[in-house]
XYZ file of C-alpha atoms in Angstrom:
586
model
C -114.193 26.618 -34.436
C -111.461 24.040 -35.089
C -109.204 22.781 -32.358
C -106.236 24.830 -33.541
C -108.200 28.082 -33.530
C -109.782 27.281 -30.218
C -106.488 26.500 -28.607
C -105.028 29.741 -29.885
C -107.981 31.727 -28.582
C -107.890 30.091 -25.194
C -104.292 31.175 -24.758
C -104.981 34.860 -25.414
C -105.727 37.072 -22.492
C -107.962 40.011 -23.417
C -105.872 42.083 -21.057
C -102.977 41.657 -23.491
C -104.972 43.337 -26.248
C -104.943 46.839 -24.769
C -103.222 49.198 -27.155
C -102.493 52.930 -27.176
C -104.829 55.085 -29.241
C -102.665 57.908 -30.641
C -105.723 60.122 -31.107
C -106.788 60.087 -27.462
C -103.592 59.172 -25.677
C -105.462 56.398 -23.824
C -105.140 52.607 -23.877
C -108.137 50.820 -25.457
C -109.153 47.181 -25.815
C -108.581 45.625 -29.244
C -109.644 41.975 -29.414
C -109.265 41.606 -33.167
C -108.426 43.741 -36.131
C -111.485 45.913 -35.615
C -111.465 49.407 -34.154
C -110.342 49.991 -30.613
C -112.904 49.606 -27.864
C -113.273 51.018 -24.402
C -110.504 52.952 -22.638
C -108.008 51.243 -20.426
C -109.471 50.390 -17.003
C -106.694 51.545 -14.719
C -103.701 49.700 -13.304
C -103.649 45.987 -13.791
C -103.805 44.145 -10.472
C -103.651 40.339 -10.748
C -106.379 38.679 -8.646
C -105.124 35.374 -7.368
C -107.907 32.848 -6.884
C -108.848 32.339 -3.302
C -106.150 34.768 -2.242
C -103.573 32.013 -2.069
C -101.215 33.479 -4.618
C -102.117 31.068 -7.456
C -102.321 32.392 -11.001
C -105.639 33.916 -12.171
C -107.887 31.708 -14.290
C -107.752 32.227 -18.057
C -111.024 32.855 -19.913
C -111.776 31.920 -23.522
C -111.488 34.806 -25.909
C -114.991 35.773 -27.034
C -113.482 37.303 -30.138
C -112.662 33.865 -31.431
C -116.161 33.552 -32.941
C -116.047 37.044 -34.394
C -118.111 38.756 -31.669
C -116.972 41.707 -29.612
C -117.510 42.068 -25.898
C -117.928 45.358 -24.092
C -116.919 46.027 -20.558
C -120.596 45.764 -19.421
C -121.044 42.412 -21.168
C -118.031 41.059 -19.360
C -119.668 41.752 -16.090
C -118.355 45.197 -15.151
C -118.742 48.848 -16.016
C -116.301 50.341 -18.436
C -113.946 52.313 -16.242
C -113.372 55.950 -16.968
C -110.080 57.122 -18.480
C -107.051 57.172 -16.228
C -107.221 60.912 -16.038
C -110.592 60.570 -14.397
C -109.323 58.058 -11.934
C -106.569 60.426 -10.884
C -109.297 62.909 -10.004
C -110.919 60.343 -7.764
C -113.877 59.564 -10.077
C -113.137 55.878 -10.621
C -116.196 53.796 -9.609
C -115.817 50.914 -7.244
C -115.165 47.608 -9.019
C -117.537 44.674 -8.496
C -116.282 42.193 -5.921
C -114.724 39.076 -7.391
C -114.246 40.591 -10.859
C -111.434 42.995 -10.266
C -110.068 44.562 -13.351
C -106.593 43.483 -14.444
C -104.078 45.917 -15.826
C -103.081 45.103 -19.416
C -99.592 43.925 -20.047
C -97.971 46.507 -22.298
C -95.840 45.143 -25.098
C -92.679 46.957 -25.960
C -93.316 49.163 -28.926
C -90.884 49.526 -31.786
C -89.705 52.872 -30.472
C -88.914 51.374 -27.081
C -87.050 48.507 -28.687
C -84.997 50.955 -30.724
C -84.210 52.958 -27.603
C -83.158 49.806 -25.790
C -80.887 48.741 -28.616
C -79.502 52.264 -28.920
C -78.713 52.421 -25.195
C -77.085 49.036 -25.333
C -75.159 49.996 -28.436
C -73.980 53.222 -26.856
C -72.753 51.361 -23.801
C -70.933 48.913 -26.047
C -69.323 51.748 -27.999
C -68.201 53.463 -24.775
C -66.708 50.235 -23.499
C -65.117 49.496 -26.844
C -63.604 52.970 -27.117
C -62.376 52.780 -23.533
C -60.807 49.399 -24.182
C -59.324 50.596 -27.442
C -57.951 53.693 -25.698
C -56.385 51.528 -23.015
C -54.905 49.162 -25.587
C -53.601 52.076 -27.663
C -52.048 53.605 -24.575
C -50.304 50.306 -23.899
C -49.212 50.237 -27.529
C -47.671 53.698 -27.180
C -45.987 52.612 -23.941
C -44.294 49.893 -25.944
C -42.913 52.486 -28.333
C -41.008 54.411 -25.672
C -37.468 53.295 -24.860
C -36.301 53.817 -21.278
C -32.827 53.900 -19.797
C -32.151 53.382 -16.108
C -29.704 56.127 -15.082
C -29.976 55.425 -11.346
C -30.051 58.430 -9.062
C -29.046 60.815 -11.842
C -32.776 61.255 -12.513
C -35.782 61.574 -10.230
C -38.091 58.619 -9.664
C -41.207 60.479 -10.793
C -42.622 63.739 -12.091
C -44.333 66.411 -9.987
C -46.855 68.756 -11.600
C -46.512 71.171 -8.676
C -42.799 71.962 -8.913
C -40.373 73.622 -11.285
C -38.581 71.029 -13.392
C -35.494 70.659 -15.571
C -35.395 68.297 -18.543
C -32.203 67.728 -20.488
C -32.964 67.274 -24.197
C -30.161 65.371 -25.909
C -29.840 64.983 -29.663
C -27.320 62.306 -30.563
C -25.343 61.948 -33.774
C -26.024 58.227 -33.830
C -27.456 56.884 -37.046
C -30.410 54.509 -36.881
C -32.717 53.215 -39.578
C -32.416 54.024 -43.237
C -30.929 57.177 -44.631
C -29.001 59.766 -42.625
C -25.995 59.489 -44.929
C -23.786 62.516 -44.879
C -24.680 63.420 -41.279
C -22.283 63.058 -38.378
C -19.855 60.238 -37.877
C -20.908 56.958 -39.441
C -19.168 55.074 -36.642
C -20.310 57.293 -33.773
C -21.297 55.623 -30.533
C -23.895 58.338 -30.098
C -22.343 61.506 -28.723
C -24.279 64.403 -27.173
C -24.414 66.427 -30.386
C -27.262 68.817 -29.458
C -27.980 69.657 -25.821
C -30.738 71.837 -24.431
C -31.532 72.126 -20.743
C -35.227 73.030 -20.544
C -36.258 74.724 -17.290
C -39.996 75.237 -16.649
C -40.864 77.608 -13.824
C -42.882 76.489 -10.838
C -45.759 78.863 -11.598
C -45.666 77.952 -15.330
C -45.399 81.621 -16.361
C -42.110 81.057 -18.194
C -39.539 78.564 -19.399
C -35.914 78.765 -20.459
C -34.192 76.532 -23.005
C -30.450 76.711 -22.378
C -28.332 75.394 -25.255
C -24.984 73.841 -24.296
C -22.436 73.799 -27.131
C -21.161 70.354 -28.003
C -17.622 71.790 -28.367
C -17.638 73.286 -24.865
C -14.541 72.136 -22.964
C -15.592 70.611 -19.635
C -14.585 68.141 -16.953
C -16.769 65.044 -17.182
C -17.180 63.591 -13.655
C -16.993 59.945 -12.677
C -20.246 58.323 -13.655
C -22.007 55.365 -12.118
C -23.884 53.475 -14.828
C -26.232 50.491 -14.758
C -25.230 47.745 -17.176
C -27.691 45.601 -19.203
C -27.309 42.743 -16.713
C -28.255 45.034 -13.810
C -24.771 45.400 -12.419
C -23.258 48.812 -11.718
C -20.100 50.178 -13.282
C -18.304 53.434 -12.517
C -16.887 55.009 -15.654
C -13.929 57.254 -14.803
C -14.276 60.939 -15.619
C -12.258 62.920 -18.128
C -10.699 66.349 -17.796
C -10.792 69.074 -20.432
C -12.753 67.253 -23.125
C -15.603 68.283 -25.385
C -19.041 68.224 -23.772
C -20.348 65.821 -26.414
C -18.061 63.106 -24.999
C -20.231 63.017 -21.861
C -22.424 60.564 -23.789
C -21.383 57.413 -25.608
C -17.656 57.756 -25.026
C -16.297 54.927 -22.853
C -19.848 53.615 -22.564
C -21.296 56.682 -20.850
C -25.102 56.845 -20.646
C -27.419 59.908 -20.531
C -27.012 59.956 -16.758
C -23.363 60.909 -17.314
C -24.454 63.839 -19.468
C -26.904 64.909 -16.756
C -24.100 64.832 -14.164
C -21.855 66.825 -16.483
C -24.544 69.497 -16.856
C -24.714 69.816 -13.083
C -20.919 70.006 -12.894
C -20.790 72.837 -15.446
C -23.884 74.889 -14.546
C -24.779 73.988 -10.972
C -28.282 73.161 -12.247
C -29.562 69.660 -11.550
C -31.516 68.042 -14.426
C -34.531 66.079 -13.172
C -35.023 63.981 -16.304
C -33.675 63.491 -19.799
C -35.210 63.027 -23.246
C -32.946 61.709 -25.975
C -33.566 61.615 -29.716
C -31.499 60.712 -32.782
C -31.459 61.864 -36.396
C -34.652 60.012 -37.327
C -36.687 61.836 -34.671
C -36.382 65.125 -36.558
C -37.658 63.467 -39.714
C -40.574 61.604 -38.180
C -41.800 64.428 -35.920
C -41.759 67.045 -38.668
C -43.576 64.695 -41.021
C -46.200 63.919 -38.372
C -47.127 67.593 -37.944
C -47.171 68.254 -41.658
C -43.951 70.239 -41.831
C -42.313 73.063 -39.890
C -42.161 76.672 -41.050
C -38.670 78.170 -41.317
C -37.229 81.368 -42.706
C -33.879 82.055 -44.387
C -32.175 85.407 -44.713
C -30.514 84.167 -47.905
C -30.846 81.214 -50.254
C -29.001 78.046 -49.260
C -27.543 75.333 -51.458
C -25.350 73.213 -49.182
C -23.581 70.370 -50.999
C -22.633 68.682 -47.692
C -26.117 68.409 -46.153
C -27.958 68.685 -49.500
C -30.104 71.493 -48.111
C -31.486 73.643 -50.898
C -33.936 76.395 -49.938
C -34.760 79.856 -51.284
C -34.525 83.045 -49.250
C -37.614 83.822 -47.190
C -40.205 81.478 -45.686
C -40.273 77.755 -46.422
C -41.722 74.610 -44.952
C -39.439 71.644 -44.221
C -40.150 68.097 -43.139
C -38.514 64.706 -43.168
C -35.066 64.545 -44.750
C -35.104 68.251 -45.549
C -35.847 69.162 -41.920
C -32.899 67.062 -40.753
C -30.659 68.780 -43.285
C -31.864 72.165 -41.980
C -30.875 71.491 -38.362
C -27.628 69.686 -39.273
C -26.266 72.296 -41.692
C -23.603 74.586 -40.293
C -21.584 75.720 -43.302
C -24.455 77.939 -44.456
C -24.840 80.014 -41.293
C -22.726 82.884 -39.981
C -19.158 81.840 -39.319
C -19.996 78.228 -40.263
C -19.483 77.093 -36.682
C -21.516 75.265 -34.107
C -22.618 78.418 -32.244
C -24.445 79.755 -35.284
C -25.983 76.371 -35.929
C -27.293 76.416 -32.361
C -29.245 79.596 -33.117
C -30.787 77.947 -36.168
C -31.722 74.881 -34.120
C -33.328 77.100 -31.481
C -35.443 78.815 -34.132
C -36.381 75.419 -35.552
C -37.447 74.146 -32.116
C -39.527 77.255 -31.505
C -41.327 76.720 -34.810
C -41.864 73.025 -34.017
C -43.353 73.983 -30.632
C -45.749 76.409 -32.296
C -46.799 73.807 -34.836
C -47.326 71.023 -32.286
C -49.559 73.247 -30.121
C -51.412 74.907 -33.012
C -55.115 74.431 -33.596
C -54.382 72.690 -36.898
C -52.567 69.932 -35.029
C -54.654 69.688 -31.867
C -57.976 69.490 -33.755
C -56.824 66.918 -36.319
C -57.266 63.381 -34.852
C -55.239 61.780 -37.626
C -52.372 64.217 -37.144
C -52.472 63.733 -33.385
C -52.264 59.962 -33.748
C -49.353 60.301 -36.167
C -47.653 62.664 -33.735
C -48.211 60.305 -30.797
C -46.729 57.411 -32.763
C -43.773 59.445 -34.031
C -43.003 61.040 -30.685
C -43.107 57.851 -28.653
C -41.035 55.915 -31.171
C -38.456 58.700 -31.350
C -37.844 59.106 -27.620
C -35.509 57.487 -25.149
C -36.208 58.697 -21.609
C -35.364 57.887 -18.010
C -37.612 55.560 -16.033
C -39.054 58.448 -14.012
C -41.000 59.670 -17.047
C -41.088 56.399 -18.976
C -44.881 56.071 -18.974
C -46.936 57.684 -21.740
C -49.272 59.154 -19.130
C -46.304 60.848 -17.442
C -44.973 62.178 -20.735
C -48.451 63.564 -21.362
C -48.338 65.328 -17.979
C -44.965 66.849 -18.842
C -46.284 68.075 -22.188
C -49.430 69.564 -20.616
C -47.396 71.403 -17.993
C -45.167 72.863 -20.707
C -48.214 73.815 -22.735
C -49.313 76.090 -19.877
C -46.335 78.371 -20.547
C -47.101 81.154 -23.064
C -44.835 80.842 -26.100
C -43.823 84.495 -25.708
C -42.263 83.572 -22.350
C -40.269 80.558 -23.606
C -36.749 81.906 -23.983
C -33.910 80.309 -25.952
C -30.450 81.231 -24.679
C -26.974 79.758 -25.033
C -24.314 79.242 -22.375
C -22.089 82.352 -22.581
C -18.709 81.183 -23.859
C -15.282 82.392 -24.981
C -12.937 80.941 -27.581
C -10.649 78.402 -26.006
C -7.192 80.031 -25.795
C -5.597 76.587 -25.698
C -6.624 76.015 -29.330
C -4.091 78.531 -30.597
C -4.835 80.367 -33.826
C -7.616 78.065 -35.068
C -10.377 78.017 -32.490
C -12.211 74.680 -32.494
C -13.577 74.648 -28.967
C -14.999 77.090 -26.447
C -14.909 77.539 -22.670
C -17.485 78.887 -20.205
C -17.349 82.674 -19.881
C -16.467 83.035 -16.164
C -18.113 86.456 -15.894
C -21.215 86.202 -18.066
C -22.232 82.561 -17.473
C -22.748 82.405 -13.661
C -25.579 85.014 -13.627
C -27.358 83.004 -16.354
C -27.018 79.799 -14.363
C -28.164 81.543 -11.177
C -31.283 82.909 -12.871
C -32.324 79.471 -14.117
C -31.471 77.770 -10.828
C -33.540 80.352 -8.918
C -36.546 80.185 -11.279
C -36.073 83.703 -12.665
C -37.564 84.456 -16.066
C -35.593 85.894 -18.998
C -38.786 87.590 -20.181
C -41.087 90.085 -18.479
C -43.812 88.176 -16.684
C -46.490 89.241 -14.283
C -46.148 87.190 -11.126
C -48.895 86.971 -8.614
C -47.919 88.232 -5.203
C -48.247 85.668 -2.500
C -48.679 86.315 1.183
C -45.936 83.816 2.015
C -43.381 85.698 -0.088
C -44.381 88.990 1.449
C -44.027 87.531 4.951
C -40.590 86.096 4.117
C -39.381 89.437 2.794
C -40.648 91.177 5.936
C -38.288 89.094 8.081
C -35.324 90.981 6.598
C -36.741 94.376 7.563
C -35.784 95.936 10.874
C -32.738 96.691 12.984
C -29.645 94.483 12.814
C -27.199 93.506 15.559
C -23.480 94.103 15.339
C -21.519 91.080 13.990
C -19.861 90.671 17.376
C -23.286 90.089 18.951
C -24.309 87.316 16.565
C -24.182 83.898 18.235
C -24.675 80.907 15.887
C -23.779 77.255 15.432
C -23.212 75.954 11.895
C -24.346 72.566 10.561
C -23.570 70.962 7.205
C -26.955 69.792 5.964
C -26.153 68.655 2.445
C -23.546 71.143 1.264
C -20.160 70.128 -0.057
C -17.923 68.480 2.502
C -16.035 70.949 4.689
C -18.553 73.745 4.084
C -19.390 74.177 7.796
C -15.737 74.666 8.737
C -14.947 76.997 5.836
C -18.054 79.075 6.633
C -17.077 79.262 10.305
C -13.595 80.491 9.422
C -15.009 83.043 6.983
C -17.492 84.357 9.578
C -14.850 84.676 12.290
C -11.925 85.938 10.226
C -13.656 88.078 7.598
C -16.889 89.193 9.201
C -16.163 89.398 12.918
C -18.786 86.851 13.975
C -16.652 85.430 16.763
C -19.454 83.790 18.720
C -19.843 80.944 16.242
C -19.081 77.222 16.297
C -18.957 74.239 13.967
C -21.698 71.763 14.922
C -20.765 69.105 12.337
C -23.260 67.316 10.124
C -26.983 67.940 10.468
C -29.341 65.020 11.297
C -30.774 65.198 7.769
C -29.931 66.820 4.439
C -31.857 69.889 3.296
C -32.346 71.253 -0.209
C -32.284 74.846 1.049
C -30.102 76.589 3.591
C -32.004 77.620 6.728
C -31.430 79.847 9.762
C -33.581 79.082 12.797
C -33.802 81.609 15.635
C -35.930 82.656 18.598
C -37.999 85.889 18.383
C -35.525 87.664 20.669
C -32.765 86.880 18.160
C -34.462 88.487 15.138
C -31.908 91.321 14.963
C -29.056 88.802 14.993
C -30.772 86.775 12.265
C -31.144 89.839 10.046
C -27.446 90.666 10.449
C -26.308 87.135 9.606
C -28.664 87.062 6.598
C -27.147 90.355 5.440
C -23.598 89.055 5.806
C -24.246 85.753 4.032
C -26.744 86.916 1.410
C -29.561 84.740 2.751
C -33.082 85.306 1.373
C -35.988 85.985 3.708
C -37.316 82.504 2.961
C -34.223 81.018 4.640
C -35.112 82.610 7.966
C -37.260 80.378 10.177
C -38.583 81.938 13.372
C -38.703 79.248 16.010
C -36.634 78.267 19.016
C -33.058 78.856 19.926
C -30.711 76.324 21.476
C -28.465 76.707 24.489
C -24.717 76.334 24.132
C -22.260 74.924 26.663
C -22.162 78.252 28.484
C -25.956 78.296 28.806
C -26.337 81.067 26.243
C -28.945 80.990 23.438
C -27.680 80.673 19.907
C -29.165 80.417 16.412
C -28.872 77.372 14.135
C -27.523 77.777 10.600
C -27.895 74.659 8.409
C -26.096 74.742 5.066
C -28.292 72.977 2.493
C -27.626 71.565 -0.935
C -28.069 75.048 -2.435
C -25.075 76.400 -0.496
C -22.432 77.633 -2.954
C -19.594 78.516 -0.633
C -18.667 80.965 2.103
C -19.424 84.516 1.036
C -21.506 83.503 -2.025
C -24.969 85.058 -1.841
C -28.036 82.814 -1.873
C -30.435 85.653 -2.554
C -32.437 85.118 -5.722
C -31.676 87.743 -8.358
C -34.503 90.184 -8.968
C -34.259 89.659 -12.712
C -32.267 87.642 -15.211
C -29.211 89.131 -16.866
C -29.490 90.679 -20.294
C -28.416 88.080 -22.858
C -28.790 87.352 -26.534
C -32.005 85.355 -26.716
C -35.023 84.507 -28.835
C -38.547 83.527 -27.841
C -40.807 80.768 -29.089
C -43.568 83.098 -30.303
C -41.470 84.856 -32.942
C -39.880 83.552 -36.104
C -36.482 84.808 -37.177
C -34.811 84.276 -40.502
C -31.716 82.111 -40.233
C -28.577 83.367 -41.852
């Protein structure tokens, strides 16, 4: 044997030559390329020389000269298979020649598994990182506007919420010729107040005509340099001037909505002309239906009667056209826009969209680039939460209604503007404010509601026996005094007093009373139109004469002396459409 072969042989441990025999399922000794030898002799236990922990001595490989060595020739019996050892049949090993367990080399299959596991982990990390980066990318698409306290700081998934959707007539990007005013500062051209109920069983989209005559309140705006500026209000102007005019921001439009309806928007979402084009293109078009063929030379909309699909420029023409519908006014165009929005909602939540990754990515890009929102919902994750909460509402229970209006008598013969219908509008506003659906929904009965209703049942005291002190806890200034005068002069509640301002503001009006005053509480609730939820059994207070009296705190929901706070049992009957059904425009 030459030196090179000898050196190679001396460095080979026979224990490293144990391989798995696929026919028997056992490990066998293979010292060269010949057939496998004896079965594996049990677990390998290194035998340090002298017990001092030093490495075991290497032996020359007998196979180097072409001979094979059996377990007996090496000085020990061939151990039985491992299965025998598990049964306790393994013979005792000779002292000083303990068998060593073979070192198993990683097979190809194990290497593949290791690489696969590592690759999978890398893919997971890569996808997670990519998802995070893409989320950040989308965040960069969204434009936010700080409207101060006109909007809430965040979004709650547990409460009802109101989002004001504003479509401006401002032109951005290429195209959009022939639409709106080329020099517009971006007026509130399309306005929809979307209310989503607390239990997510229903939602109401209230359209506010742009030509509605309103009083725009003073508006505190935040300037680009961070300073604050109060823009004076305007009386008897078109609603669309609540945005853009005199530098008004979307917060001014939100405040105007509250002024007109009594409903407080929580957030706003603003889009311009391009949003209609990009969103409809992203979802592959929106289905519409026309009662008659349209060929509008102003908007360039040309569609046949019956069903069609519109996207991009054609979709924008569809929602902007007004000379082709009804009396060619804004109110008829509002109905067309509502039908368009319902169809867009159906398309965005359809299986064709939600199961198409490419379409979803296009939609995410288009939506985030198209939106301007308040800081409270400025994160993509928050916008996702809003969308998911809205998705919980069945489309059949998403109602589209319009503020009930009358022609403005101040216009004379040619009516260009409208005013709020003083009789028909308040019930609509009350229903939305009190979370009442405009569609039939099955609401789950809750023990708390039943208990609140039970507080109103039972005997009532005479008005002259009711003793109460009145606080202003967030209502309009002077409400406590006006309520006191109304109770004493109109209702005979003479044992009442004005207690001034409450220690803290409340969203809801409350009446706290001791158990012995339950009959008095029921009478006062009857007189004022308080709901059972306003009654809070607790403790009474003692007045200057040492007599117990109830505590009435007028909250932010207080509308005025004699105006009922009881939630209507159902919404008023109005002209409406729902998101699940398609109507033909015309």
